[in-house]
Amino acid sequence: MSVSGATSPRKKAASCLALSPPKSYSTMPKQRHHRSPSKRKRLFHIEGDVASEGSGLESLETVEDICVTQWKVDDLASQLTLISGALFRDLLPLDLASLNWYNPKMRISPDSQRVNAITSRFNYDGQWTISEILKQETPRQRAYVLSHFLRLAERLFQLNNFHSSYAVFSALLSSPISRLEQTESHLTKRDREIRDQLSAVFCSDNNWKSFREYQEKAGYPRLPHIGFYKTDLIHAYHACTNVNERHRRLKAIETRVFELYSRSNYGFLEDIPVIQTYLKSFRYMEELQKFVDDSNTKISKLLEPDPTESSSKATPHEQPKITVSSKARPSKTNLIDDSNIEELLADDAFLLTSGQSLNRKNIGNLSLPSNMAVLQRHYDWQGILERKNVVKNGRFSFVPRWKPVWAAVWSSNFFVFKPKSPFRTSERSHFDGTPCAVYTLTEWKMEAVGDDRLELRLSSPDHAFIMKLKAHTVTEFREWIKYLKAAVGGSSNLIKFDM
Amino acid sequence: MAASAVASPRVHDFKVVLLGEGCVGKTSLVLRYVENKFNEKHESTLQASFLTKKLTIGNRRVNLSIWDTAGQERFHALGPIYYRDSNGAILTYDITDDDSFQKVKNWVKELKKMLGTDIMLTIIGNKTDLEKQRNVSVETAEQYAESVGATHFQTSAKLNRGVEEVFLDLSRRMIEQADKQDAEKRALSPSSRSTAAGNVVLLEETPAAPIKSGCC
């Protein structure tokens, strides 16, 4: 099976070198555009029928079923560029220099939102990259998708879209991806060349000298990576005690950044709505990033366990790459039930047929059903609840107490946010921004504890977690029941509940 | 261990990365430290975010390159790119802001996971000039720092309190760590990779001493 190479839509990317001198695209002919995803079918892809969705892609399930390799690198690159281009176009002079984006109290001011939209898109693209790779079950499949992303980063680079190119590329350097040595061993020589060329430019040495220089010389149209300029701004601010001097310097840096993108016109790229919809359809909440990271790491380790626990340091692309025959690897046990997962991993065919056989749903209780599920902008339902942990991590609480928490549900995830102070717990701002726990309620059991007490009890299948929840009003209680019922997986799990 | 301490005219090049939530005072701190150099040197280029400092500790010369991440905290994926190959990390929190202390804990966890014990950690509670609004108690922070093998300092970048000591202590520990790694390297086969100290110049290592054990 020629998985990584021959069949891919890459001939163009392969023929022109990533790091050839930057071109001006103003005279470029119109791009061909593909309204339908590439027809190339692969045995092991769950092909989401996108065309029939129309404007669809609303549901998370659909998004999960679509594989990024359905679309050509060129098309993904052009659409990512158009999406990010719009964010840069919205940026106004002084948005950066005002430094409001750096002030936590100014998060909601329009200028900081415009700046932060760019960072969010950067994070989003990176998370999307990681998720798409980790979604694949076998090293070969992952290498295939990884290769697609490498070529995407290269193509974005050729489009002078350094913002998106770097977002994708830095995601490939992240620990959940860079530690995947088996995947790495399936990359082609060409893939490695692209990676080396990109890392040579995106090099942090001498305060990003090569990256800055390349970016600044690249010509138009261009979308710059603005990270280091942001640091420059902060430094300029703190370094100058004289107000006028400070203002002059901030302005100078801003002008310089503004120059980089202000005359950019990517008009020669055609809109492909279906891909843009896809590229905007993931759900992403920055406050949950910590959980996504943990989940990514766990999935990554489950997919390719560390050969020895001690060598788990991240030295991306430095160690000699060993192609380990899957059967020769030391035996590893499942993190959850101590079963031997070696057998599962040893047999690619098994993984192909079994789909979610790695049991991602249950990688510890503080994990998420799938790393992509966290990419959501809104919870299904949220509010204040009283919570009492009866059993936590398999242990009975000594003296369980009711404590107020902010709780939220979406899909089958239940989030708990602790109050910042025990004395004020009446509104959202009184609780932490990031959840202290995330529970995946699939297969959990929900029971109403008493008729009038507005209480319910949630227990995990293995009874390692049992908690009681109490709502304040009947209306709220009904809503909680509705959403938690959906979360645990429908009415069949709802025992002894009459309302 | 005594080996390299006596004879070598070695210069240590250390990379130190500054991490922590936005607005906790990372930049003020490092600017305090390298203050005098800053203004004239970077005036023309406007590229300020990379700072160096030379210092001598005992008979050792140390070049610190200090990487500030201020302003880029929200670029989530960039953390690893900054801390890669670092010999030391300064994790700063604001004593008036408990969230920023939680963020430090997250960083410690991540650094330990990714770099093991090769990286020297210093935790700093900044803004001691705002003592009245303190939300993170000294004991909590110190206990935590001890539990993860980090040193803990309290500073006020604004009043220039405690800043010098932070870098001095960290440099000392990085030298010790480099010595330890050298010793290990000599003890082990020469093929073992230099770990975190990617840019340490080893003047004495040139003759390939294959199975020369212990300190010479």
PDB file of N, CA and C in Angstrom, chain A residues 319-399:
ATOM      1  N   GLN A 319      17.059  12.389  18.120  1.00  0.00           N
ATOM      2  CA  GLN A 319      17.520  11.048  18.358  1.00  0.00           C
ATOM      3  C   GLN A 319      17.556  10.271  17.048  1.00  0.00           C
ATOM      4  N   PRO A 320      18.455   9.315  16.980  1.00  0.00           N
ATOM      5  CA  PRO A 320      18.421   8.438  15.823  1.00  0.00           C
ATOM      6  C   PRO A 320      17.079   7.730  15.799  1.00  0.00           C
ATOM      7  N   LYS A 321      16.491   7.695  14.660  1.00  0.00           N
ATOM      8  CA  LYS A 321      15.156   7.129  14.586  1.00  0.00           C
ATOM      9  C   LYS A 321      15.239   5.617  14.394  1.00  0.00           C
ATOM     10  N   ILE A 322      14.574   4.927  15.266  1.00  0.00           N
ATOM     11  CA  ILE A 322      14.605   3.491  15.169  1.00  0.00           C
ATOM     12  C   ILE A 322      13.272   3.017  14.605  1.00  0.00           C
ATOM     13  N   THR A 323      13.357   2.164  13.659  1.00  0.00           N
ATOM     14  CA  THR A 323      12.136   1.556  13.181  1.00  0.00           C
ATOM     15  C   THR A 323      11.933   0.272  13.962  1.00  0.00           C
ATOM     16  N   VAL A 324      11.031   0.347  14.875  1.00  0.00           N
ATOM     17  CA  VAL A 324      10.836  -0.830  15.707  1.00  0.00           C
ATOM     18  C   VAL A 324       9.728  -1.664  15.106  1.00  0.00           C
ATOM     19  N   SER A 325      10.019  -2.860  14.892  1.00  0.00           N
ATOM     20  CA  SER A 325       8.938  -3.752  14.487  1.00  0.00           C
ATOM     21  C   SER A 325       7.979  -3.838  15.657  1.00  0.00           C
ATOM     22  N   SER A 326       6.742  -3.681  15.374  1.00  0.00           N
ATOM     23  CA  SER A 326       5.795  -3.516  16.479  1.00  0.00           C
ATOM     24  C   SER A 326       5.814  -4.720  17.423  1.00  0.00           C
ATOM     25  N   LYS A 327       6.172  -5.853  16.892  1.00  0.00           N
ATOM     26  CA  LYS A 327       6.133  -7.029  17.753  1.00  0.00           C
ATOM     27  C   LYS A 327       7.330  -7.103  18.693  1.00  0.00           C
ATOM     28  N   ALA A 328       8.366  -6.322  18.334  1.00  0.00           N
ATOM     29  CA  ALA A 328       9.580  -6.408  19.145  1.00  0.00           C
ATOM     30  C   ALA A 328       9.550  -5.453  20.336  1.00  0.00           C
ATOM     31  N   ARG A 329       8.546  -4.618  20.360  1.00  0.00           N
ATOM     32  CA  ARG A 329       8.531  -3.628  21.432  1.00  0.00           C
ATOM     33  C   ARG A 329       8.251  -4.257  22.787  1.00  0.00           C
ATOM     34  N   PRO A 330       8.797  -3.639  23.811  1.00  0.00           N
ATOM     35  CA  PRO A 330       8.541  -4.205  25.129  1.00  0.00           C
ATOM     36  C   PRO A 330       7.059  -4.133  25.453  1.00  0.00           C
ATOM     37  N   SER A 331       6.668  -5.024  26.256  1.00  0.00           N
ATOM     38  CA  SER A 331       5.260  -5.120  26.572  1.00  0.00           C
ATOM     39  C   SER A 331       4.808  -3.933  27.413  1.00  0.00           C
ATOM     40  N   LYS A 332       3.667  -3.397  27.072  1.00  0.00           N
ATOM     41  CA  LYS A 332       3.122  -2.276  27.831  1.00  0.00           C
ATOM     42  C   LYS A 332       1.717  -2.604  28.269  1.00  0.00           C
ATOM     43  N   THR A 333       1.363  -2.073  29.375  1.00  0.00           N
ATOM     44  CA  THR A 333       0.013  -2.362  29.813  1.00  0.00           C
ATOM     45  C   THR A 333      -0.869  -1.145  29.707  1.00  0.00           C
ATOM     46  N   ASN A 334      -2.086  -1.402  29.526  1.00  0.00           N
ATOM     47  CA  ASN A 334      -3.080  -0.364  29.425  1.00  0.00           C
ATOM     48  C   ASN A 334      -3.105   0.461  30.713  1.00  0.00           C
ATOM     49  N   LEU A 335      -3.228   1.759  30.532  1.00  0.00           N
ATOM     50  CA  LEU A 335      -3.210   2.646  31.689  1.00  0.00           C
ATOM     51  C   LEU A 335      -4.432   2.453  32.577  1.00  0.00           C
ATOM     52  N   ILE A 336      -5.465   1.945  31.972  1.00  0.00           N
ATOM     53  CA  ILE A 336      -6.712   1.920  32.731  1.00  0.00           C
ATOM     54  C   ILE A 336      -6.947   0.578  33.413  1.00  0.00           C
ATOM     55  N   ASP A 337      -6.945  -0.458  32.602  1.00  0.00           N
ATOM     56  CA  ASP A 337      -7.369  -1.712  33.200  1.00  0.00           C
ATOM     57  C   ASP A 337      -6.247  -2.733  33.288  1.00  0.00           C
ATOM     58  N   ASP A 338      -5.011  -2.279  33.108  1.00  0.00           N
ATOM     59  CA  ASP A 338      -3.879  -3.173  33.220  1.00  0.00           C
ATOM     60  C   ASP A 338      -3.878  -4.298  32.190  1.00  0.00           C
ATOM     61  N   SER A 339      -4.739  -4.205  31.236  1.00  0.00           N
ATOM     62  CA  SER A 339      -4.690  -5.225  30.197  1.00  0.00           C
ATOM     63  C   SER A 339      -3.484  -4.942  29.314  1.00  0.00           C
ATOM     64  N   ASN A 340      -3.092  -5.921  28.581  1.00  0.00           N
ATOM     65  CA  ASN A 340      -1.913  -5.755  27.769  1.00  0.00           C
ATOM     66  C   ASN A 340      -2.289  -5.115  26.441  1.00  0.00           C
ATOM     67  N   ILE A 341      -1.836  -3.884  26.233  1.00  0.00           N
ATOM     68  CA  ILE A 341      -2.220  -3.233  24.997  1.00  0.00           C
ATOM     69  C   ILE A 341      -1.248  -3.538  23.872  1.00  0.00           C
ATOM     70  N   GLU A 342      -0.180  -4.186  24.234  1.00  0.00           N
ATOM     71  CA  GLU A 342       0.777  -4.554  23.214  1.00  0.00           C
ATOM     72  C   GLU A 342       0.115  -5.360  22.101  1.00  0.00           C
ATOM     73  N   GLU A 343      -0.747  -6.257  22.531  1.00  0.00           N
ATOM     74  CA  GLU A 343      -1.397  -7.093  21.539  1.00  0.00           C
ATOM     75  C   GLU A 343      -2.227  -6.264  20.573  1.00  0.00           C
ATOM     76  N   LEU A 344      -2.876  -5.277  21.130  1.00  0.00           N
ATOM     77  CA  LEU A 344      -3.683  -4.435  20.271  1.00  0.00           C
ATOM     78  C   LEU A 344      -2.805  -3.676  19.293  1.00  0.00           C
ATOM     79  N   LEU A 345      -1.738  -3.111  19.829  1.00  0.00           N
ATOM     80  CA  LEU A 345      -0.915  -2.261  19.000  1.00  0.00           C
ATOM     81  C   LEU A 345      -0.121  -3.050  17.973  1.00  0.00           C
ATOM     82  N   ALA A 346       0.157  -4.275  18.304  1.00  0.00           N
ATOM     83  CA  ALA A 346       0.991  -5.061  17.412  1.00  0.00           C
ATOM     84  C   ALA A 346       0.296  -5.349  16.097  1.00  0.00           C
ATOM     85  N   ASP A 347      -0.957  -5.276  16.109  1.00  0.00           N
ATOM     86  CA  ASP A 347      -1.677  -5.688  14.928  1.00  0.00           C
ATOM     87  C   ASP A 347      -2.463  -4.533  14.323  1.00  0.00           C
ATOM     88  N   ASP A 348      -1.903  -3.984  13.310  1.00  0.00           N
ATOM     89  CA  ASP A 348      -2.553  -2.848  12.667  1.00  0.00           C
ATOM     90  C   ASP A 348      -3.956  -3.198  12.180  1.00  0.00           C
ATOM     91  N   ALA A 349      -4.080  -4.391  11.674  1.00  0.00           N
ATOM     92  CA  ALA A 349      -5.369  -4.790  11.119  1.00  0.00           C
ATOM     93  C   ALA A 349      -6.452  -4.725  12.180  1.00  0.00           C
ATOM     94  N   PHE A 350      -6.074  -5.124  13.354  1.00  0.00           N
ATOM     95  CA  PHE A 350      -7.038  -5.075  14.439  1.00  0.00           C
ATOM     96  C   PHE A 350      -7.497  -3.649  14.678  1.00  0.00           C
ATOM     97  N   LEU A 351      -6.525  -2.749  14.684  1.00  0.00           N
ATOM     98  CA  LEU A 351      -6.858  -1.360  14.943  1.00  0.00           C
ATOM     99  C   LEU A 351      -7.751  -0.793  13.859  1.00  0.00           C
ATOM    100  N   LEU A 352      -7.481  -1.221  12.654  1.00  0.00           N
ATOM    101  CA  LEU A 352      -8.269  -0.688  11.554  1.00  0.00           C
ATOM    102  C   LEU A 352      -9.734  -1.075  11.681  1.00  0.00           C
ATOM    103  N   THR A 353      -9.944  -2.295  12.034  1.00  0.00           N
ATOM    104  CA  THR A 353     -11.322  -2.725  12.083  1.00  0.00           C
ATOM    105  C   THR A 353     -12.014  -2.260  13.349  1.00  0.00           C
ATOM    106  N   SER A 354     -11.246  -2.089  14.374  1.00  0.00           N
ATOM    107  CA  SER A 354     -11.907  -1.818  15.642  1.00  0.00           C
ATOM    108  C   SER A 354     -12.145  -0.347  15.904  1.00  0.00           C
ATOM    109  N   GLY A 355     -11.639   0.512  15.025  1.00  0.00           N
ATOM    110  CA  GLY A 355     -11.907   1.931  15.210  1.00  0.00           C
ATOM    111  C   GLY A 355     -11.370   2.444  16.517  1.00  0.00           C
ATOM    112  N   GLN A 356     -12.267   2.755  17.412  1.00  0.00           N
ATOM    113  CA  GLN A 356     -11.851   3.357  18.679  1.00  0.00           C
ATOM    114  C   GLN A 356     -11.321   2.317  19.653  1.00  0.00           C
ATOM    115  N   SER A 357     -10.660   1.311  19.142  1.00  0.00           N
ATOM    116  CA  SER A 357     -10.280   0.202  20.001  1.00  0.00           C
ATOM    117  C   SER A 357      -9.322   0.611  21.114  1.00  0.00           C
ATOM    118  N   LEU A 358      -8.663   1.737  20.927  1.00  0.00           N
ATOM    119  CA  LEU A 358      -7.721   2.121  21.973  1.00  0.00           C
ATOM    120  C   LEU A 358      -8.431   2.680  23.187  1.00  0.00           C
ATOM    121  N   ASN A 359      -9.716   2.698  23.085  1.00  0.00           N
ATOM    122  CA  ASN A 359     -10.474   3.054  24.260  1.00  0.00           C
ATOM    123  C   ASN A 359     -10.141   4.442  24.746  1.00  0.00           C
ATOM    124  N   ARG A 360     -10.107   5.385  23.813  1.00  0.00           N
ATOM    125  CA  ARG A 360      -9.762   6.752  24.180  1.00  0.00           C
ATOM    126  C   ARG A 360     -10.759   7.326  25.168  1.00  0.00           C
ATOM    127  N   LYS A 361     -11.953   6.738  25.155  1.00  0.00           N
ATOM    128  CA  LYS A 361     -12.999   7.295  26.005  1.00  0.00           C
ATOM    129  C   LYS A 361     -12.625   7.270  27.472  1.00  0.00           C
ATOM    130  N   ASN A 362     -11.782   6.348  27.814  1.00  0.00           N
ATOM    131  CA  ASN A 362     -11.566   6.153  29.239  1.00  0.00           C
ATOM    132  C   ASN A 362     -10.140   6.337  29.701  1.00  0.00           C
ATOM    133  N   ILE A 363      -9.436   7.222  29.032  1.00  0.00           N
ATOM    134  CA  ILE A 363      -8.059   7.418  29.456  1.00  0.00           C
ATOM    135  C   ILE A 363      -8.075   8.231  30.734  1.00  0.00           C
ATOM    136  N   GLY A 364      -8.416   7.618  31.778  1.00  0.00           N
ATOM    137  CA  GLY A 364      -8.473   8.304  33.057  1.00  0.00           C
ATOM    138  C   GLY A 364      -9.724   9.157  33.109  1.00  0.00           C
ATOM    139  N   ASN A 365     -10.164   9.434  34.290  1.00  0.00           N
ATOM    140  CA  ASN A 365     -11.415  10.147  34.394  1.00  0.00           C
ATOM    141  C   ASN A 365     -11.296  11.632  34.150  1.00  0.00           C
ATOM    142  N   LEU A 366     -10.084  12.139  34.232  1.00  0.00           N
ATOM    143  CA  LEU A 366      -9.923  13.561  33.997  1.00  0.00           C
ATOM    144  C   LEU A 366      -9.581  13.828  32.549  1.00  0.00           C
ATOM    145  N   SER A 367      -9.984  12.933  31.708  1.00  0.00           N
ATOM    146  CA  SER A 367      -9.651  13.136  30.313  1.00  0.00           C
ATOM    147  C   SER A 367     -10.923  13.377  29.524  1.00  0.00           C
ATOM    148  N   LEU A 368     -10.754  13.579  28.256  1.00  0.00           N
ATOM    149  CA  LEU A 368     -11.890  13.881  27.416  1.00  0.00           C
ATOM    150  C   LEU A 368     -12.113  12.742  26.458  1.00  0.00           C
ATOM    151  N   PRO A 369     -13.303  12.602  25.980  1.00  0.00           N
ATOM    152  CA  PRO A 369     -13.607  11.454  25.128  1.00  0.00           C
ATOM    153  C   PRO A 369     -12.740  11.450  23.878  1.00  0.00           C
ATOM    154  N   SER A 370     -12.515  12.586  23.355  1.00  0.00           N
ATOM    155  CA  SER A 370     -11.637  12.684  22.203  1.00  0.00           C
ATOM    156  C   SER A 370     -11.060  14.073  22.294  1.00  0.00           C
ATOM    157  N   ASN A 371      -9.818  14.212  21.935  1.00  0.00           N
ATOM    158  CA  ASN A 371      -9.206  15.528  22.127  1.00  0.00           C
ATOM    159  C   ASN A 371      -9.921  16.611  21.340  1.00  0.00           C
ATOM    160  N   MET A 372     -10.574  16.246  20.270  1.00  0.00           N
ATOM    161  CA  MET A 372     -11.216  17.269  19.472  1.00  0.00           C
ATOM    162  C   MET A 372     -12.496  17.776  20.111  1.00  0.00           C
ATOM    163  N   ALA A 373     -13.052  16.963  20.960  1.00  0.00           N
ATOM    164  CA  ALA A 373     -14.314  17.363  21.549  1.00  0.00           C
ATOM    165  C   ALA A 373     -14.193  18.631  22.366  1.00  0.00           C
ATOM    166  N   VAL A 374     -12.999  18.970  22.718  1.00  0.00           N
ATOM    167  CA  VAL A 374     -12.839  20.135  23.559  1.00  0.00           C
ATOM    168  C   VAL A 374     -12.885  21.428  22.747  1.00  0.00           C
ATOM    169  N   LEU A 375     -12.827  21.268  21.461  1.00  0.00           N
ATOM    170  CA  LEU A 375     -12.803  22.457  20.629  1.00  0.00           C
ATOM    171  C   LEU A 375     -14.209  22.999  20.418  1.00  0.00           C
ATOM    172  N   GLN A 376     -14.741  23.521  21.437  1.00  0.00           N
ATOM    173  CA  GLN A 376     -16.105  24.007  21.351  1.00  0.00           C
ATOM    174  C   GLN A 376     -16.182  25.388  21.971  1.00  0.00           C
ATOM    175  N   ARG A 377     -16.990  26.191  21.400  1.00  0.00           N
ATOM    176  CA  ARG A 377     -17.041  27.558  21.905  1.00  0.00           C
ATOM    177  C   ARG A 377     -18.044  27.724  23.049  1.00  0.00           C
ATOM    178  N   HIS A 378     -19.062  26.933  23.046  1.00  0.00           N
ATOM    179  CA  HIS A 378     -20.077  27.128  24.070  1.00  0.00           C
ATOM    180  C   HIS A 378     -20.429  25.815  24.749  1.00  0.00           C
ATOM    181  N   TYR A 379     -20.673  25.907  26.021  1.00  0.00           N
ATOM    182  CA  TYR A 379     -21.164  24.739  26.723  1.00  0.00           C
ATOM    183  C   TYR A 379     -22.639  24.557  26.408  1.00  0.00           C
ATOM    184  N   ASP A 380     -23.122  23.343  26.588  1.00  0.00           N
ATOM    185  CA  ASP A 380     -24.541  23.114  26.377  1.00  0.00           C
ATOM    186  C   ASP A 380     -25.359  23.771  27.482  1.00  0.00           C
ATOM    187  N   TRP A 381     -24.828  23.639  28.680  1.00  0.00           N
ATOM    188  CA  TRP A 381     -25.564  24.188  29.816  1.00  0.00           C
ATOM    189  C   TRP A 381     -24.557  24.442  30.935  1.00  0.00           C
ATOM    190  N   GLN A 382     -24.735  25.511  31.697  1.00  0.00           N
ATOM    191  CA  GLN A 382     -23.834  25.750  32.814  1.00  0.00           C
ATOM    192  C   GLN A 382     -24.507  26.566  33.903  1.00  0.00           C
ATOM    193  N   GLY A 383     -23.989  26.479  35.094  1.00  0.00           N
ATOM    194  CA  GLY A 383     -24.562  27.240  36.185  1.00  0.00           C
ATOM    195  C   GLY A 383     -23.978  26.815  37.526  1.00  0.00           C
ATOM    196  N   ILE A 384     -24.524  27.387  38.586  1.00  0.00           N
ATOM    197  CA  ILE A 384     -24.014  27.071  39.913  1.00  0.00           C
ATOM    198  C   ILE A 384     -24.726  25.841  40.480  1.00  0.00           C
ATOM    199  N   LEU A 385     -23.941  24.989  41.076  1.00  0.00           N
ATOM    200  CA  LEU A 385     -24.490  23.797  41.721  1.00  0.00           C
ATOM    201  C   LEU A 385     -23.796  23.631  43.068  1.00  0.00           C
ATOM    202  N   GLU A 386     -24.459  22.893  43.943  1.00  0.00           N
ATOM    203  CA  GLU A 386     -23.759  22.438  45.144  1.00  0.00           C
ATOM    204  C   GLU A 386     -23.247  21.043  44.835  1.00  0.00           C
ATOM    205  N   ARG A 387     -22.019  20.781  45.199  1.00  0.00           N
ATOM    206  CA  ARG A 387     -21.495  19.452  44.907  1.00  0.00           C
ATOM    207  C   ARG A 387     -20.950  18.811  46.173  1.00  0.00           C
ATOM    208  N   LYS A 388     -21.142  17.520  46.255  1.00  0.00           N
ATOM    209  CA  LYS A 388     -20.555  16.781  47.357  1.00  0.00           C
ATOM    210  C   LYS A 388     -19.899  15.533  46.783  1.00  0.00           C
ATOM    211  N   ASN A 389     -18.618  15.403  47.007  1.00  0.00           N
ATOM    212  CA  ASN A 389     -17.930  14.208  46.538  1.00  0.00           C
ATOM    213  C   ASN A 389     -18.102  13.107  47.559  1.00  0.00           C
ATOM    214  N   VAL A 390     -18.776  12.049  47.181  1.00  0.00           N
ATOM    215  CA  VAL A 390     -18.945  10.926  48.108  1.00  0.00           C
ATOM    216  C   VAL A 390     -17.743   9.988  47.973  1.00  0.00           C
ATOM    217  N   VAL A 391     -17.457   9.653  46.738  1.00  0.00           N
ATOM    218  CA  VAL A 391     -16.273   8.839  46.472  1.00  0.00           C
ATOM    219  C   VAL A 391     -15.452   9.555  45.420  1.00  0.00           C
ATOM    220  N   LYS A 392     -14.169   9.657  45.659  1.00  0.00           N
ATOM    221  CA  LYS A 392     -13.308  10.338  44.709  1.00  0.00           C
ATOM    222  C   LYS A 392     -12.080   9.472  44.508  1.00  0.00           C
ATOM    223  N   ASN A 393     -11.759   9.184  43.273  1.00  0.00           N
ATOM    224  CA  ASN A 393     -10.621   8.320  42.960  1.00  0.00           C
ATOM    225  C   ASN A 393     -10.677   6.999  43.735  1.00  0.00           C
ATOM    226  N   GLY A 394     -11.867   6.499  43.903  1.00  0.00           N
ATOM    227  CA  GLY A 394     -12.006   5.203  44.572  1.00  0.00           C
ATOM    228  C   GLY A 394     -11.988   5.275  46.082  1.00  0.00           C
ATOM    229  N   ARG A 395     -11.862   6.493  46.639  1.00  0.00           N
ATOM    230  CA  ARG A 395     -11.839   6.593  48.110  1.00  0.00           C
ATOM    231  C   ARG A 395     -13.058   7.352  48.610  1.00  0.00           C
ATOM    232  N   PHE A 396     -13.599   6.884  49.672  1.00  0.00           N
ATOM    233  CA  PHE A 396     -14.701   7.594  50.289  1.00  0.00           C
ATOM    234  C   PHE A 396     -14.193   8.870  50.933  1.00  0.00           C
ATOM    235  N   SER A 397     -14.933   9.944  50.731  1.00  0.00           N
ATOM    236  CA  SER A 397     -14.533  11.180  51.392  1.00  0.00           C
ATOM    237  C   SER A 397     -14.771  11.023  52.885  1.00  0.00           C
ATOM    238  N   PHE A 398     -13.894  11.584  53.637  1.00  0.00           N
ATOM    239  CA  PHE A 398     -13.977  11.425  55.081  1.00  0.00           C
ATOM    240  C   PHE A 398     -15.229  12.101  55.609  1.00  0.00           C
ATOM    241  N   VAL A 399     -15.299  13.383  55.393  1.00  0.00           N
ATOM    242  CA  VAL A 399     -16.528  14.090  55.758  1.00  0.00           C
ATOM    243  C   VAL A 399     -17.010  14.843  54.530  1.00  0.00           C
TER     244      VAL A 399
END
